[in-house]
Coordinates of C-alpha atoms (C1' of nucleotides) in Angstrom, one line a residue:
Chain A
M1 CA -21.6 94.3 -51.2
K2 CA -20.9 91.6 -51.0
T3 CA -20.8 89.5 -54.1
V4 CA -19.3 92.3 -55.8
E5 CA -16.2 91.5 -52.9
L6 CA -16.5 87.2 -54.4
L7 CA -16.1 88.8 -58.0
E8 CA -13.4 91.1 -57.0
S9 CA -11.2 87.9 -54.8
G10 CA -11.6 85.8 -57.4
K11 CA -14.1 83.1 -55.5
I12 CA -16.8 83.3 -57.8
S13 CA -17.5 84.6 -62.2
L14 CA -19.9 85.9 -63.8
Y15 CA -20.1 82.7 -65.9
D16 CA -20.9 80.5 -62.7
G17 CA -24.4 79.2 -62.2
L18 CA -26.7 82.4 -61.1
E19 CA -27.6 79.9 -57.7
K20 CA -24.3 79.5 -57.2
I21 CA -23.6 83.2 -56.7
I22 CA -26.9 83.5 -54.2
L23 CA -26.2 80.7 -52.5
T24 CA -22.0 81.9 -52.1
S25 CA -22.5 85.3 -50.8
S26 CA -25.7 85.2 -49.1
L27 CA -26.3 81.7 -47.8
S28 CA -26.9 82.5 -44.0
D29 CA -29.5 86.0 -44.8
L30 CA -31.8 83.6 -47.0
A31 CA -35.5 82.3 -45.1
Y32 CA -36.2 80.6 -48.5
V33 CA -33.7 78.5 -51.5
E34 CA -36.1 76.8 -54.2
G35 CA -33.3 74.7 -55.3
R36 CA -32.3 72.7 -52.3
K37 CA -30.6 70.2 -54.6
T38 CA -28.8 71.8 -56.7
A39 CA -27.6 74.0 -53.7
H40 CA -26.7 70.6 -52.5
D41 CA -24.9 69.6 -55.6
L42 CA -22.4 72.5 -55.3
G43 CA -22.1 71.8 -51.8
F44 CA -24.5 74.1 -49.9
D45 CA -26.6 72.7 -46.6
V46 CA -29.5 75.2 -46.6
W47 CA -30.1 72.9 -43.0
K48 CA -27.2 73.6 -41.3
K49 CA -28.3 74.9 -39.0
L50 CA -31.5 73.3 -38.3
K51 CA -30.1 69.6 -38.4
P52 CA -30.8 68.7 -41.8
S53 CA -30.2 64.7 -40.0
D54 CA -33.6 65.4 -37.6
E55 CA -36.6 63.4 -38.8
R56 CA -38.8 66.1 -37.5
L57 CA -37.3 68.3 -38.9
K58 CA -39.2 66.3 -42.3
Q59 CA -42.6 65.9 -40.3
K60 CA -42.8 69.1 -40.0
L61 CA -42.3 70.5 -43.8
G62 CA -44.3 67.5 -45.3
L63 CA -41.1 66.7 -47.2
K64 CA -39.8 63.1 -47.7
N65 CA -36.6 64.4 -49.4
L66 CA -34.9 67.7 -47.6
Y67 CA -32.9 68.3 -50.8
T68 CA -35.3 68.9 -53.4
N69 CA -36.6 71.6 -55.9
S70 CA -40.0 72.4 -55.5
Q71 CA -40.6 74.4 -58.7
A72 CA -42.4 77.7 -57.0
F73 CA -41.9 81.0 -57.0
P74 CA -39.4 82.4 -56.0
D75 CA -35.7 81.7 -56.2
F76 CA -35.1 83.6 -53.2
M77 CA -36.2 85.0 -50.3
F78 CA -34.0 87.2 -47.4
K79 CA -34.4 87.1 -43.7
S80 CA -36.5 89.9 -43.1
R81 CA -35.3 92.3 -40.0
V82 CA -36.9 94.7 -37.7
N83 CA -36.3 98.0 -37.2
N84 CA -38.0 100.0 -34.9
G85 CA -40.3 97.5 -34.7
Q86 CA -41.0 97.8 -37.9
L87 CA -40.5 94.0 -39.9
V88 CA -38.1 95.0 -43.0
G89 CA -36.2 93.2 -45.7
G90 CA -37.3 89.9 -46.4
E91 CA -36.9 90.6 -49.6
I92 CA -37.7 88.2 -52.5
L93 CA -35.0 87.5 -55.6
E94 CA -35.7 85.5 -58.8
L95 CA -33.4 84.6 -61.4
K96 CA -33.1 84.5 -65.2
D97 CA -30.7 83.5 -67.2
A98 CA -30.3 83.4 -71.1
Q99 CA -28.1 82.7 -73.8
G100 CA -29.3 85.5 -76.3
G101 CA -30.0 89.3 -75.5
N102 CA -33.1 88.9 -74.7
I103 CA -34.5 88.1 -71.0
A104 CA -35.4 85.2 -70.0
S105 CA -39.9 84.3 -70.3
F106 CA -42.0 85.1 -66.8
N107 CA -43.9 82.1 -66.8
S108 CA -46.6 82.2 -64.5
T109 CA -45.6 84.5 -62.3
I110 CA -46.1 88.0 -63.6
P111 CA -43.3 90.6 -62.5
T112 CA -43.9 93.2 -59.8
E113 CA -42.5 95.6 -57.8
Y114 CA -43.9 94.2 -54.1
K115 CA -45.4 90.9 -53.1
T116 CA -46.4 89.4 -49.8
L117 CA -45.8 86.8 -48.5
K118 CA -49.6 85.5 -48.7
E119 CA -49.7 86.2 -52.3
I120 CA -47.2 84.2 -52.8
E121 CA -48.7 81.1 -51.3
R122 CA -51.4 81.3 -52.9
L123 CA -50.0 82.0 -56.8
N124 CA -48.1 78.8 -56.1
G125 CA -51.4 77.0 -55.5
Q126 CA -50.5 72.9 -53.9
K127 CA -47.0 74.1 -53.3
G128 CA -47.5 77.1 -51.9
K129 CA -47.5 76.1 -48.0
T130 CA -44.2 74.4 -48.7
V131 CA -42.4 77.8 -49.2
I132 CA -44.3 79.1 -46.0
K133 CA -43.3 76.6 -43.8
I134 CA -39.3 76.7 -45.1
A135 CA -39.1 80.0 -44.5
E136 CA -41.2 80.1 -41.3
L137 CA -37.6 77.7 -40.3
L138 CA -35.6 79.8 -41.7
D139 CA -36.4 83.2 -40.5
E140 CA -36.6 84.0 -36.9
N141 CA -39.4 86.8 -37.0
S142 CA -42.0 84.5 -39.0
K143 CA -43.9 84.7 -35.5
N144 CA -44.5 88.1 -36.1
A145 CA -47.9 89.4 -37.2
E146 CA -46.6 91.2 -39.7
W147 CA -44.6 88.8 -41.4
R148 CA -47.2 87.6 -44.0
I149 CA -49.1 90.6 -45.3
Y150 CA -46.3 93.3 -45.2
K151 CA -44.8 94.0 -48.7
R152 CA -42.0 92.5 -49.7
K153 CA -39.6 94.1 -52.3
C154 CA -39.1 91.8 -55.7
F155 CA -36.2 92.2 -56.9
Y156 CA -34.9 90.3 -60.6
M157 CA -31.4 88.8 -60.8
I158 CA -31.1 88.7 -64.7
R159 CA -27.7 87.3 -67.3
T160 CA -27.8 88.0 -71.1
H161 CA -25.6 86.5 -73.3
K162 CA -24.2 83.9 -70.6
K163 CA -21.8 82.5 -73.0
H164 CA -20.3 85.2 -74.9
Q165 CA -17.3 86.7 -72.5
D166 CA -17.2 90.3 -74.7
K167 CA -21.3 90.6 -74.2
I168 CA -21.7 88.9 -70.3
R169 CA -24.2 90.7 -67.9
V170 CA -25.4 89.9 -64.6
S171 CA -27.9 92.8 -63.0
I172 CA -30.1 92.2 -59.5
V173 CA -33.1 94.6 -61.4
D174 CA -36.1 96.8 -59.0
G175 CA -39.1 94.5 -60.1
A176 CA -40.5 98.0 -60.8
F177 CA -38.4 97.8 -64.0
F178 CA -40.9 95.3 -64.9
E179 CA -44.3 96.6 -63.5
T180 CA -45.0 99.4 -65.8
I181 CA -48.3 99.0 -65.0
P182 CA -50.1 97.1 -62.5
E183 CA -51.4 93.4 -63.6
R184 CA -55.4 94.4 -62.5
E185 CA -54.9 96.4 -65.9
L186 CA -51.9 94.4 -68.1
I187 CA -54.7 91.1 -68.1
P188 CA -58.2 92.9 -69.3
S189 CA -55.8 94.5 -71.4
M190 CA -54.7 90.9 -72.9
F191 CA -58.0 89.9 -73.3
Q192 CA -59.0 93.3 -74.9
N193 CA -56.7 92.6 -77.6
I194 CA -57.3 89.2 -77.8
F195 CA -60.8 90.4 -78.7
D196 CA -59.8 93.1 -81.0
R197 CA -57.9 91.1 -83.2
H198 CA -60.8 88.3 -83.7
A199 CA -63.3 92.0 -84.9
G200 CA -61.2 91.2 -87.9
E201 CA -63.3 88.2 -88.6
Y202 CA -66.9 89.3 -87.7
E203 CA -68.6 92.1 -88.0
I204 CA -68.9 93.7 -83.6
P205 CA -71.2 95.8 -82.8
D206 CA -70.5 98.7 -80.7
N207 CA -72.6 97.7 -78.1
I208 CA -70.8 94.4 -77.9
R209 CA -67.8 95.8 -77.6
E210 CA -68.3 97.9 -74.9
D211 CA -70.0 95.3 -72.9
A212 CA -66.8 92.8 -73.1
R213 CA -64.6 95.9 -72.3
Q214 CA -66.5 96.2 -69.2
V215 CA -66.8 91.6 -68.5
F216 CA -62.7 92.1 -69.2
R217 CA -62.6 94.3 -66.4
Y218 CA -62.9 91.3 -63.8
L219 CA -60.8 89.6 -65.7
T220 CA -57.7 89.8 -63.3
D221 CA -56.4 86.8 -61.9
H222 CA -53.6 84.7 -63.4
I223 CA -53.9 82.1 -60.6
L224 CA -57.6 81.7 -61.6
I225 CA -57.2 81.8 -65.4
S226 CA -54.1 79.2 -65.2
F227 CA -56.2 76.6 -64.4
S228 CA -56.7 73.6 -66.8
Q229 CA -60.5 73.6 -67.2
D230 CA -62.8 71.0 -67.1
I231 CA -65.1 71.2 -69.8
T232 CA -68.5 69.0 -70.1
N233 CA -67.5 66.0 -72.5
A234 CA -63.9 67.4 -73.8
S235 CA -61.8 64.7 -73.2
I236 CA -58.9 67.8 -72.9
K237 CA -58.5 69.8 -70.5
P238 CA -57.4 73.6 -72.0
R239 CA -54.4 75.3 -70.1
L240 CA -54.3 78.8 -70.7
R241 CA -50.8 79.9 -69.0
I242 CA -49.7 83.5 -69.4
M243 CA -46.0 83.7 -70.2
A244 CA -44.7 87.1 -70.2
E245 CA -41.7 88.4 -72.4
A246 CA -39.8 92.0 -71.2
T247 CA -40.1 94.3 -74.2
K248 CA -37.0 95.9 -75.1
E249 CA -37.8 99.4 -72.9
G250 CA -37.8 96.6 -70.1
N251 CA -35.2 94.8 -70.5
P252 CA -32.4 97.3 -68.6
H253 CA -29.4 95.0 -71.2
W254 CA -31.1 97.1 -73.6
R255 CA -28.0 98.5 -76.0
E256 CA -29.8 102.5 -76.1
Y257 CA -29.6 102.2 -72.0
G258 CA -26.2 101.7 -72.5
I259 CA -24.9 99.6 -69.6
P260 CA -21.8 98.1 -70.1
E261 CA -20.3 94.4 -71.0
K262 CA -18.9 92.3 -68.2
T263 CA -20.6 94.1 -65.5
F264 CA -22.2 93.5 -62.1
N265 CA -25.4 96.0 -61.9
L266 CA -27.5 96.8 -59.1
I267 CA -30.2 98.7 -61.3
I268 CA -33.0 100.2 -58.9
K269 CA -35.5 103.1 -58.7
A270 CA -33.5 106.3 -58.2
D271 CA -35.8 107.5 -55.0
G272 CA -34.4 107.5 -51.3
E273 CA -33.7 103.9 -51.0
A274 CA -30.5 104.5 -53.8
K275 CA -28.7 107.3 -51.0
I276 CA -28.4 104.4 -48.6
V277 CA -26.8 102.4 -52.0
E278 CA -24.4 105.4 -52.8
D279 CA -23.4 106.1 -49.4
I280 CA -22.0 101.9 -48.5
I281 CA -20.0 102.4 -51.8
K282 CA -18.7 105.9 -50.9
K283 CA -17.6 104.5 -47.8
R284 CA -16.2 101.6 -48.7
E285 CA -14.2 102.9 -51.2
M286 CA -15.7 100.4 -54.4
R287 CA -14.7 100.5 -57.7
I288 CA -18.8 100.8 -58.8
Q289 CA -19.4 103.4 -61.6
K290 CA -22.5 104.9 -61.2
H291 CA -25.6 105.7 -64.1
K292 CA -28.5 106.5 -65.0
I293 CA -31.0 105.3 -67.1
K294 CA -34.6 106.9 -68.1
H295 CA -36.7 104.2 -68.3
R296 CA -38.8 105.1 -71.2
N297 CA -42.1 103.9 -69.2
D298 CA -41.5 104.3 -66.3
G299 CA -38.9 107.1 -64.8
E300 CA -35.2 106.7 -64.0
F301 CA -33.3 104.3 -62.2
L302 CA -29.8 104.6 -60.9
V303 CA -27.3 101.4 -62.3
F304 CA -24.2 100.8 -59.6
S305 CA -22.2 99.1 -62.1
Y306 CA -18.7 96.5 -61.5
R307 CA -17.2 96.1 -64.3
V308 CA -15.0 92.3 -64.2
R309 CA -11.5 92.8 -64.6
Chain B
dC1 C1' -50.1 53.9 -47.9
dC2 C1' -48.9 54.3 -52.7
dT3 C1' -50.1 55.8 -56.9
dA4 C1' -51.4 59.8 -61.0
dT5 C1' -52.7 64.4 -61.4
dA6 C1' -52.4 69.1 -61.1
dG7 C1' -50.1 72.6 -61.7
dG8 C1' -45.2 74.5 -61.1
dA9 C1' -41.1 75.7 -63.9
dT10 C1' -37.1 77.6 -68.5
dT11 C1' -35.2 77.6 -72.7
dC12 C1' -34.2 77.5 -77.4
dT13 C1' -35.3 77.4 -82.7
dT14 C1' -38.0 79.3 -86.2
dA15 C1' -39.9 82.4 -89.2
dC16 C1' -39.9 87.4 -90.1
dT17 C1' -38.7 92.2 -91.2
dG18 C1' -35.0 95.1 -91.9
dT19 C1' -30.5 96.7 -92.1
dT20 C1' -25.6 96.9 -94.2
Chain C
dA1 C1' -27.8 88.7 -99.6
dA2 C1' -26.2 88.3 -95.8
dC3 C1' -27.3 89.5 -90.9
dA4 C1' -29.4 90.8 -86.4
dG5 C1' -32.8 91.6 -83.5
dT6 C1' -37.9 90.4 -82.5
dA7 C1' -41.9 88.2 -82.3
dA8 C1' -43.4 83.5 -81.7
dG9 C1' -44.2 78.8 -81.7
dA10 C1' -42.8 74.3 -79.4
dA11 C1' -41.0 71.2 -76.5
dT12 C1' -40.4 68.4 -70.9
dC13 C1' -39.5 67.7 -66.8
dC14 C1' -40.9 67.5 -61.4
dT15 C1' -42.6 67.2 -56.9
dA16 C1' -46.3 67.9 -53.1
dT17 C1' -50.6 66.6 -52.6
dA18 C1' -54.7 64.6 -52.7
dG19 C1' -57.4 60.7 -53.3
dG20 C1' -57.9 55.4 -53.7

DNA sequence: CCTATAGGATTCTTACTGTT
DNA sequence: AACAGTAAGAATCCTATAGG
């Protein structure tokens, strides 16, 4: 909502860096900022409230420089709130910026509807601790017992045709839009596909084929897959990375979904939460259009769409 | 303390295919 | 034949951290 107001007043534009758009509208609500250096260069100080000059801050975090980009997941995390004794909020936001019409590849981190901090710590490997430590300092609720393990909603801020004045679109998209089957099934299916490709080159008996299928059921963990592999006598260590591209159905900016150009959109599942958003828009009398998307693989989504002048 | 490295990250280009 | 959209491929950079 804040972002729409800022767009309306001209303080930010759809062509600005995605980081700048988020920092301008939400800096004080953030519990984690991945690009501390980028933010600093733009004139935002992530540590403002915590005395950035304080040497103890660096020590606590084990960082030499407080203004670095960690290059870890996610790009942003919002602060959590307590509602009726329950932790809520704390949303994850990942940015994807692209020159063309498709969404920039997901690299290493497969998009999902929810993630816990514990999962984020693990998937970041060596860098996981830093992400948690920063969030602990910036989020007042970090002492809460649920803080690391409650499910946080993931959103993806995507921009397509970022340099085309007439084609540009920016959307904040519910992770559910991309996660139409769980990672647990996705990765085994991927190995199954690879295996099937080999069937053209080798005669593979049916029992082997079935055994392979059973084996692939256990290959589910992208983190374990992505380590570089020590191979006896090999002088190189191969690394398998899972990169992912959204299919056309998985791209909310697909033409057939009909989202207009030059818009800033919020795209969420059509459920109870959507009603809350609708009420806010009505109350504030904002210039926002509502559309529906029938996702080819995943039910109905609502699009709250603001068109820039 | 210092250095090397593992493991984190994104975007552009090209080839191909179907359409006008 | 030009064009547009899609799938596949290729190219590097950065930093926390472990280990010497």
